Amino acid sequence: MATEIAADVYDVTTRRDDTGRRYRAFVVDGDRPTLFDAGHPGTADTLVSELDELGVEPERLVVTHGDADHVGGVDRIVERYDVELFAPEGEDTMTDRTAGTVVEDGDRIGSFTAVHTPGHTAGHTAYVDEDRGVAVLGDAVFGSDLRGLPAGHFVLPPAVYSEDVTLADESLERLLDYEFDVGLVYHGSSVTGDASDKLRRFVDFPGRP
């Protein structure tokens, strides 16, 4: 199922597991429709069906990082739509893909700016479109409701899922230079109002070293 989470920005469910946890991709419609991440290997056909249902044919596929639930469906999406592929520098799981553009910090992909936010993985990259007011935050943060807290805020992913949780925490400061109303996350609920301010309050809490 696809849900319009902001104007022309869609949250696309690719899988629900037995615990009710939902996995997703995001698609931003526009002059050059852009898909962010591609789900698990076994859910690529579901993603294709949802995109077809939306009537959106992506022209770009932008990867936030190389975890299987984000890149498992890349080959199927590239084959189905002949998209232009963008993947962050430093993601080992993407090094065998000869097609595509390597993304570095500060690169522009359409209206989005790449922001290198390492810690969860070495090359983890978020993408911010200040004009649209939307940030695709990947797994730099999770939605607070995933950790049993009220929805509408951010938390760090558990340390067990991050290569370096301290670096992941420190990297969030790199996002504070940008303003966005909507912060899209892949686990838990996205933040759909005052997202950059809420992230700033999370990063700058009193007593932070």
PDB file of C-alpha atoms in Angstrom:
ATOM      1  CA  MET A   1       0.000   0.000   0.000  1.00  0.00           C
ATOM      2  CA  ALA A   2       1.207   3.493  -0.848  1.00  0.00           C
ATOM      3  CA  THR A   3       0.360   6.564   1.241  1.00  0.00           C
ATOM      4  CA  GLU A   4       0.906  10.170   0.191  1.00  0.00           C
ATOM      5  CA  ILE A   5       2.866  11.493   3.164  1.00  0.00           C
ATOM      6  CA  ALA A   6       3.490  14.963   1.675  1.00  0.00           C
ATOM      7  CA  ALA A   7       2.674  16.556  -1.686  1.00  0.00           C
ATOM      8  CA  ASP A   8       3.823  14.062  -4.359  1.00  0.00           C
ATOM      9  CA  VAL A   9       5.835  12.125  -1.754  1.00  0.00           C
ATOM     10  CA  TYR A  10       4.706   8.523  -1.211  1.00  0.00           C
ATOM     11  CA  ASP A  11       5.477   6.000   1.502  1.00  0.00           C
ATOM     12  CA  VAL A  12       5.312   2.565  -0.159  1.00  0.00           C
ATOM     13  CA  THR A  13       4.978  -0.549   1.989  1.00  0.00           C
ATOM     14  CA  THR A  14       7.091  -3.420   0.674  1.00  0.00           C
ATOM     15  CA  ARG A  15       6.669  -5.919   3.527  1.00  0.00           C
ATOM     16  CA  ARG A  16       5.148  -6.501   6.953  1.00  0.00           C
ATOM     17  CA  ASP A  17       6.650  -9.165   9.193  1.00  0.00           C
ATOM     18  CA  ASP A  18       4.967 -11.310  11.846  1.00  0.00           C
ATOM     19  CA  THR A  19       5.555  -8.669  14.511  1.00  0.00           C
ATOM     20  CA  GLY A  20       3.759  -6.024  12.448  1.00  0.00           C
ATOM     21  CA  ARG A  21       6.973  -4.206  11.623  1.00  0.00           C
ATOM     22  CA  ARG A  22       6.679  -2.500   8.261  1.00  0.00           C
ATOM     23  CA  TYR A  23       9.395  -2.097   5.629  1.00  0.00           C
ATOM     24  CA  ARG A  24       9.139   0.569   2.976  1.00  0.00           C
ATOM     25  CA  ALA A  25      10.533   2.654   0.167  1.00  0.00           C
ATOM     26  CA  PHE A  26       9.787   6.263  -0.690  1.00  0.00           C
ATOM     27  CA  VAL A  27       9.008   7.766  -4.081  1.00  0.00           C
ATOM     28  CA  VAL A  28       8.972  11.455  -4.945  1.00  0.00           C
ATOM     29  CA  ASP A  29       6.962  12.265  -8.050  1.00  0.00           C
ATOM     30  CA  GLY A  30       7.914  15.181 -10.277  1.00  0.00           C
ATOM     31  CA  ASP A  31       9.681  16.003 -13.531  1.00  0.00           C
ATOM     32  CA  ARG A  32      11.994  13.041 -12.911  1.00  0.00           C
ATOM     33  CA  PRO A  33      10.279  10.699 -10.436  1.00  0.00           C
ATOM     34  CA  THR A  34      12.777   9.437  -7.870  1.00  0.00           C
ATOM     35  CA  LEU A  35      12.656   6.241  -5.808  1.00  0.00           C
ATOM     36  CA  PHE A  36      14.622   6.108  -2.567  1.00  0.00           C
ATOM     37  CA  ASP A  37      15.772   2.555  -1.785  1.00  0.00           C
ATOM     38  CA  ALA A  38      14.348  -0.689  -3.121  1.00  0.00           C
ATOM     39  CA  GLY A  39      13.359  -2.967  -0.260  1.00  0.00           C
ATOM     40  CA  HIS A  40      14.237  -6.627   0.345  1.00  0.00           C
ATOM     41  CA  PRO A  41      15.227  -9.042  -2.424  1.00  0.00           C
ATOM     42  CA  GLY A  42      11.898 -10.870  -2.122  1.00  0.00           C
ATOM     43  CA  THR A  43       9.697  -7.769  -2.121  1.00  0.00           C
ATOM     44  CA  ALA A  44      10.803  -6.138  -5.375  1.00  0.00           C
ATOM     45  CA  ASP A  45       7.718  -7.353  -7.245  1.00  0.00           C
ATOM     46  CA  THR A  46       5.502  -5.870  -4.523  1.00  0.00           C
ATOM     47  CA  LEU A  47       7.311  -2.558  -4.902  1.00  0.00           C
ATOM     48  CA  VAL A  48       6.864  -2.666  -8.680  1.00  0.00           C
ATOM     49  CA  SER A  49       3.150  -3.408  -8.271  1.00  0.00           C
ATOM     50  CA  GLU A  50       2.711  -0.499  -5.872  1.00  0.00           C
ATOM     51  CA  LEU A  51       4.539   1.884  -8.197  1.00  0.00           C
ATOM     52  CA  ASP A  52       2.400   0.716 -11.110  1.00  0.00           C
ATOM     53  CA  GLU A  53      -0.707   1.249  -8.987  1.00  0.00           C
ATOM     54  CA  LEU A  54       0.443   4.812  -8.293  1.00  0.00           C
ATOM     55  CA  GLY A  55       1.111   5.356 -11.986  1.00  0.00           C
ATOM     56  CA  VAL A  56       4.672   6.447 -11.213  1.00  0.00           C
ATOM     57  CA  GLU A  57       7.625   5.189 -13.268  1.00  0.00           C
ATOM     58  CA  PRO A  58      10.810   6.186 -11.457  1.00  0.00           C
ATOM     59  CA  GLU A  59      13.668   7.576 -13.519  1.00  0.00           C
ATOM     60  CA  ARG A  60      16.127   7.625 -10.627  1.00  0.00           C
ATOM     61  CA  LEU A  61      16.854   5.117  -7.872  1.00  0.00           C
ATOM     62  CA  VAL A  62      18.733   6.689  -4.963  1.00  0.00           C
ATOM     63  CA  VAL A  63      20.220   4.475  -2.245  1.00  0.00           C
ATOM     64  CA  THR A  64      20.663   5.634   1.347  1.00  0.00           C
ATOM     65  CA  HIS A  65      22.875   2.697   2.408  1.00  0.00           C
ATOM     66  CA  GLY A  66      23.602  -0.924   1.638  1.00  0.00           C
ATOM     67  CA  ASP A  67      21.510  -2.925   4.134  1.00  0.00           C
ATOM     68  CA  ALA A  68      19.511  -5.727   2.535  1.00  0.00           C
ATOM     69  CA  ASP A  69      16.131  -4.160   3.299  1.00  0.00           C
ATOM     70  CA  HIS A  70      17.209  -1.082   1.334  1.00  0.00           C
ATOM     71  CA  VAL A  71      19.090  -2.525  -1.658  1.00  0.00           C
ATOM     72  CA  GLY A  72      17.746  -6.061  -2.045  1.00  0.00           C
ATOM     73  CA  GLY A  73      15.439  -5.038  -4.872  1.00  0.00           C
ATOM     74  CA  VAL A  74      17.872  -2.786  -6.750  1.00  0.00           C
ATOM     75  CA  ASP A  75      18.544  -5.164  -9.646  1.00  0.00           C
ATOM     76  CA  ARG A  76      14.819  -5.762 -10.230  1.00  0.00           C
ATOM     77  CA  ILE A  77      14.033  -2.036 -10.179  1.00  0.00           C
ATOM     78  CA  VAL A  78      16.899  -1.196 -12.542  1.00  0.00           C
ATOM     79  CA  GLU A  79      15.733  -3.938 -14.895  1.00  0.00           C
ATOM     80  CA  ARG A  80      12.055  -2.946 -14.754  1.00  0.00           C
ATOM     81  CA  TYR A  81      12.400   0.817 -15.118  1.00  0.00           C
ATOM     82  CA  ASP A  82      15.882   1.376 -16.559  1.00  0.00           C
ATOM     83  CA  VAL A  83      16.456   3.941 -13.804  1.00  0.00           C
ATOM     84  CA  GLU A  84      19.593   5.947 -13.223  1.00  0.00           C
ATOM     85  CA  LEU A  85      21.181   4.498 -10.066  1.00  0.00           C
ATOM     86  CA  PHE A  86      22.847   6.590  -7.351  1.00  0.00           C
ATOM     87  CA  ALA A  87      24.600   4.909  -4.422  1.00  0.00           C
ATOM     88  CA  PRO A  88      26.750   6.324  -1.610  1.00  0.00           C
ATOM     89  CA  GLU A  89      30.494   6.071  -1.553  1.00  0.00           C
ATOM     90  CA  GLY A  90      31.758   3.554   0.984  1.00  0.00           C
ATOM     91  CA  GLU A  91      28.912   1.034   0.894  1.00  0.00           C
ATOM     92  CA  ASP A  92      30.588  -2.342   0.373  1.00  0.00           C
ATOM     93  CA  THR A  93      27.383  -4.104  -0.677  1.00  0.00           C
ATOM     94  CA  MET A  94      27.119  -1.795  -3.693  1.00  0.00           C
ATOM     95  CA  THR A  95      30.665  -2.188  -5.011  1.00  0.00           C
ATOM     96  CA  ASP A  96      29.736  -5.034  -7.354  1.00  0.00           C
ATOM     97  CA  ARG A  97      27.301  -2.825  -9.231  1.00  0.00           C
ATOM     98  CA  THR A  98      29.146  -1.370 -12.199  1.00  0.00           C
ATOM     99  CA  ALA A  99      26.244   0.784 -13.366  1.00  0.00           C
ATOM    100  CA  GLY A 100      25.372   3.924 -11.512  1.00  0.00           C
ATOM    101  CA  THR A 101      26.793   7.086 -10.007  1.00  0.00           C
ATOM    102  CA  VAL A 102      28.751   7.167  -6.754  1.00  0.00           C
ATOM    103  CA  VAL A 103      27.281   9.784  -4.402  1.00  0.00           C
ATOM    104  CA  GLU A 104      29.530  11.915  -2.229  1.00  0.00           C
ATOM    105  CA  ASP A 105      28.660  14.384   0.504  1.00  0.00           C
ATOM    106  CA  GLY A 106      27.181  17.581  -0.927  1.00  0.00           C
ATOM    107  CA  ASP A 107      26.268  16.121  -4.309  1.00  0.00           C
ATOM    108  CA  ARG A 108      23.004  17.245  -5.841  1.00  0.00           C
ATOM    109  CA  ILE A 109      20.533  14.743  -7.269  1.00  0.00           C
ATOM    110  CA  GLY A 110      17.772  16.806  -8.782  1.00  0.00           C
ATOM    111  CA  SER A 111      16.522  19.015  -5.960  1.00  0.00           C
ATOM    112  CA  PHE A 112      18.011  16.813  -3.213  1.00  0.00           C
ATOM    113  CA  THR A 113      21.359  17.377  -1.498  1.00  0.00           C
ATOM    114  CA  ALA A 114      23.327  14.359  -0.268  1.00  0.00           C
ATOM    115  CA  VAL A 115      24.387  14.547   3.395  1.00  0.00           C
ATOM    116  CA  HIS A 116      26.884  11.930   4.519  1.00  0.00           C
ATOM    117  CA  THR A 117      25.730  10.610   7.908  1.00  0.00           C
ATOM    118  CA  PRO A 118      28.004   7.662   8.787  1.00  0.00           C
ATOM    119  CA  GLY A 119      27.595   5.449  11.813  1.00  0.00           C
ATOM    120  CA  HIS A 120      24.712   3.157  10.997  1.00  0.00           C
ATOM    121  CA  THR A 121      26.922   2.153   8.052  1.00  0.00           C
ATOM    122  CA  ALA A 122      30.134   3.725   6.794  1.00  0.00           C
ATOM    123  CA  GLY A 123      28.604   5.344   3.737  1.00  0.00           C
ATOM    124  CA  HIS A 124      25.115   6.064   5.058  1.00  0.00           C
ATOM    125  CA  THR A 125      23.713   9.131   3.300  1.00  0.00           C
ATOM    126  CA  ALA A 126      20.565  11.184   3.840  1.00  0.00           C
ATOM    127  CA  TYR A 127      19.000  13.388   1.154  1.00  0.00           C
ATOM    128  CA  VAL A 128      17.423  16.785   1.819  1.00  0.00           C
ATOM    129  CA  ASP A 129      15.224  18.925  -0.419  1.00  0.00           C
ATOM    130  CA  GLU A 130      14.778  22.222   1.424  1.00  0.00           C
ATOM    131  CA  ASP A 131      12.507  23.700  -1.251  1.00  0.00           C
ATOM    132  CA  ARG A 132      10.128  20.787  -0.912  1.00  0.00           C
ATOM    133  CA  GLY A 133      10.708  20.653   2.846  1.00  0.00           C
ATOM    134  CA  VAL A 134      11.461  16.925   2.820  1.00  0.00           C
ATOM    135  CA  ALA A 135      14.433  14.903   4.087  1.00  0.00           C
ATOM    136  CA  VAL A 136      14.920  11.203   3.358  1.00  0.00           C
ATOM    137  CA  LEU A 137      16.795  10.221   6.510  1.00  0.00           C
ATOM    138  CA  GLY A 138      17.382   6.542   5.799  1.00  0.00           C
ATOM    139  CA  ASP A 139      18.363   4.753   9.008  1.00  0.00           C
ATOM    140  CA  ALA A 140      20.187   7.730  10.489  1.00  0.00           C
ATOM    141  CA  VAL A 141      17.192   7.840  12.844  1.00  0.00           C
ATOM    142  CA  PHE A 142      14.114   5.721  13.529  1.00  0.00           C
ATOM    143  CA  GLY A 143      10.610   6.870  14.368  1.00  0.00           C
ATOM    144  CA  SER A 144      10.156   7.147  18.133  1.00  0.00           C
ATOM    145  CA  ASP A 145       7.090   4.867  18.160  1.00  0.00           C
ATOM    146  CA  LEU A 146       9.281   1.912  17.129  1.00  0.00           C
ATOM    147  CA  ARG A 147      10.887   2.142  20.593  1.00  0.00           C
ATOM    148  CA  GLY A 148       7.550   2.325  22.423  1.00  0.00           C
ATOM    149  CA  LEU A 149       7.409   6.134  22.625  1.00  0.00           C
ATOM    150  CA  PRO A 150       4.771   8.491  21.216  1.00  0.00           C
ATOM    151  CA  ALA A 151       4.986   8.947  17.460  1.00  0.00           C
ATOM    152  CA  GLY A 152       6.173  12.160  15.869  1.00  0.00           C
ATOM    153  CA  HIS A 153       9.760  12.262  17.099  1.00  0.00           C
ATOM    154  CA  PHE A 154      13.142  10.701  16.336  1.00  0.00           C
ATOM    155  CA  VAL A 155      15.338   8.187  18.145  1.00  0.00           C
ATOM    156  CA  LEU A 156      18.644   6.589  17.243  1.00  0.00           C
ATOM    157  CA  PRO A 157      18.567   3.025  15.895  1.00  0.00           C
ATOM    158  CA  PRO A 158      19.563   0.468  18.550  1.00  0.00           C
ATOM    159  CA  ALA A 159      23.319  -0.043  18.783  1.00  0.00           C
ATOM    160  CA  VAL A 160      22.980  -3.642  17.615  1.00  0.00           C
ATOM    161  CA  TYR A 161      21.914  -2.374  14.186  1.00  0.00           C
ATOM    162  CA  SER A 162      24.675   0.220  13.814  1.00  0.00           C
ATOM    163  CA  GLU A 163      28.340  -0.200  12.990  1.00  0.00           C
ATOM    164  CA  ASP A 164      29.262   2.712  15.285  1.00  0.00           C
ATOM    165  CA  VAL A 165      26.391   4.125  17.319  1.00  0.00           C
ATOM    166  CA  THR A 166      28.530   6.974  18.727  1.00  0.00           C
ATOM    167  CA  LEU A 167      29.433   8.114  15.226  1.00  0.00           C
ATOM    168  CA  ALA A 168      25.793   7.732  14.177  1.00  0.00           C
ATOM    169  CA  ASP A 169      24.814  10.085  16.996  1.00  0.00           C
ATOM    170  CA  GLU A 170      27.518  12.611  16.117  1.00  0.00           C
ATOM    171  CA  SER A 171      26.596  12.517  12.423  1.00  0.00           C
ATOM    172  CA  LEU A 172      23.130  13.876  13.100  1.00  0.00           C
ATOM    173  CA  GLU A 173      24.692  17.290  13.638  1.00  0.00           C
ATOM    174  CA  ARG A 174      25.418  17.387   9.903  1.00  0.00           C
ATOM    175  CA  LEU A 175      21.680  17.538   9.248  1.00  0.00           C
ATOM    176  CA  LEU A 176      21.161  20.586  11.458  1.00  0.00           C
ATOM    177  CA  ASP A 177      22.319  22.889   8.666  1.00  0.00           C
ATOM    178  CA  TYR A 178      19.119  22.107   6.764  1.00  0.00           C
ATOM    179  CA  GLU A 179      15.476  23.011   7.235  1.00  0.00           C
ATOM    180  CA  PHE A 180      12.717  20.509   6.463  1.00  0.00           C
ATOM    181  CA  ASP A 181       9.196  19.947   7.675  1.00  0.00           C
ATOM    182  CA  VAL A 182       8.981  16.235   6.866  1.00  0.00           C
ATOM    183  CA  GLY A 183      11.585  13.682   7.960  1.00  0.00           C
ATOM    184  CA  LEU A 184      11.148  10.301   6.274  1.00  0.00           C
ATOM    185  CA  VAL A 185      12.363   7.212   8.157  1.00  0.00           C
ATOM    186  CA  TYR A 186      12.218   3.557   7.203  1.00  0.00           C
ATOM    187  CA  HIS A 187      11.476   2.083  10.637  1.00  0.00           C
ATOM    188  CA  GLY A 188       8.765   3.523  12.829  1.00  0.00           C
ATOM    189  CA  SER A 189       6.648   6.488  11.796  1.00  0.00           C
ATOM    190  CA  SER A 190       8.031   9.394   9.802  1.00  0.00           C
ATOM    191  CA  VAL A 191       7.841  12.875  11.291  1.00  0.00           C
ATOM    192  CA  THR A 192       5.460  14.970   9.218  1.00  0.00           C
ATOM    193  CA  GLY A 193       5.687  18.342  10.951  1.00  0.00           C
ATOM    194  CA  ASP A 194       8.538  20.520  12.251  1.00  0.00           C
ATOM    195  CA  ALA A 195      10.930  17.655  11.549  1.00  0.00           C
ATOM    196  CA  SER A 196      14.188  19.615  11.468  1.00  0.00           C
ATOM    197  CA  ASP A 197      13.265  21.425  14.708  1.00  0.00           C
ATOM    198  CA  LYS A 198      12.479  18.102  16.396  1.00  0.00           C
ATOM    199  CA  LEU A 199      15.755  16.648  15.191  1.00  0.00           C
ATOM    200  CA  ARG A 200      17.575  19.710  16.488  1.00  0.00           C
ATOM    201  CA  ARG A 201      15.976  19.332  19.917  1.00  0.00           C
ATOM    202  CA  PHE A 202      16.944  15.655  19.965  1.00  0.00           C
ATOM    203  CA  VAL A 203      20.556  16.415  19.037  1.00  0.00           C
ATOM    204  CA  ASP A 204      20.918  19.469  21.313  1.00  0.00           C
ATOM    205  CA  PHE A 205      19.273  18.095  24.449  1.00  0.00           C
ATOM    206  CA  PRO A 206      20.621  19.600  27.712  1.00  0.00           C
ATOM    207  CA  GLY A 207      23.565  17.704  29.103  1.00  0.00           C
ATOM    208  CA  ARG A 208      24.705  16.343  25.754  1.00  0.00           C
ATOM    209  CA  PRO A 209      28.533  16.052  25.711  1.00  0.00           C
TER     210      PRO A 209
END
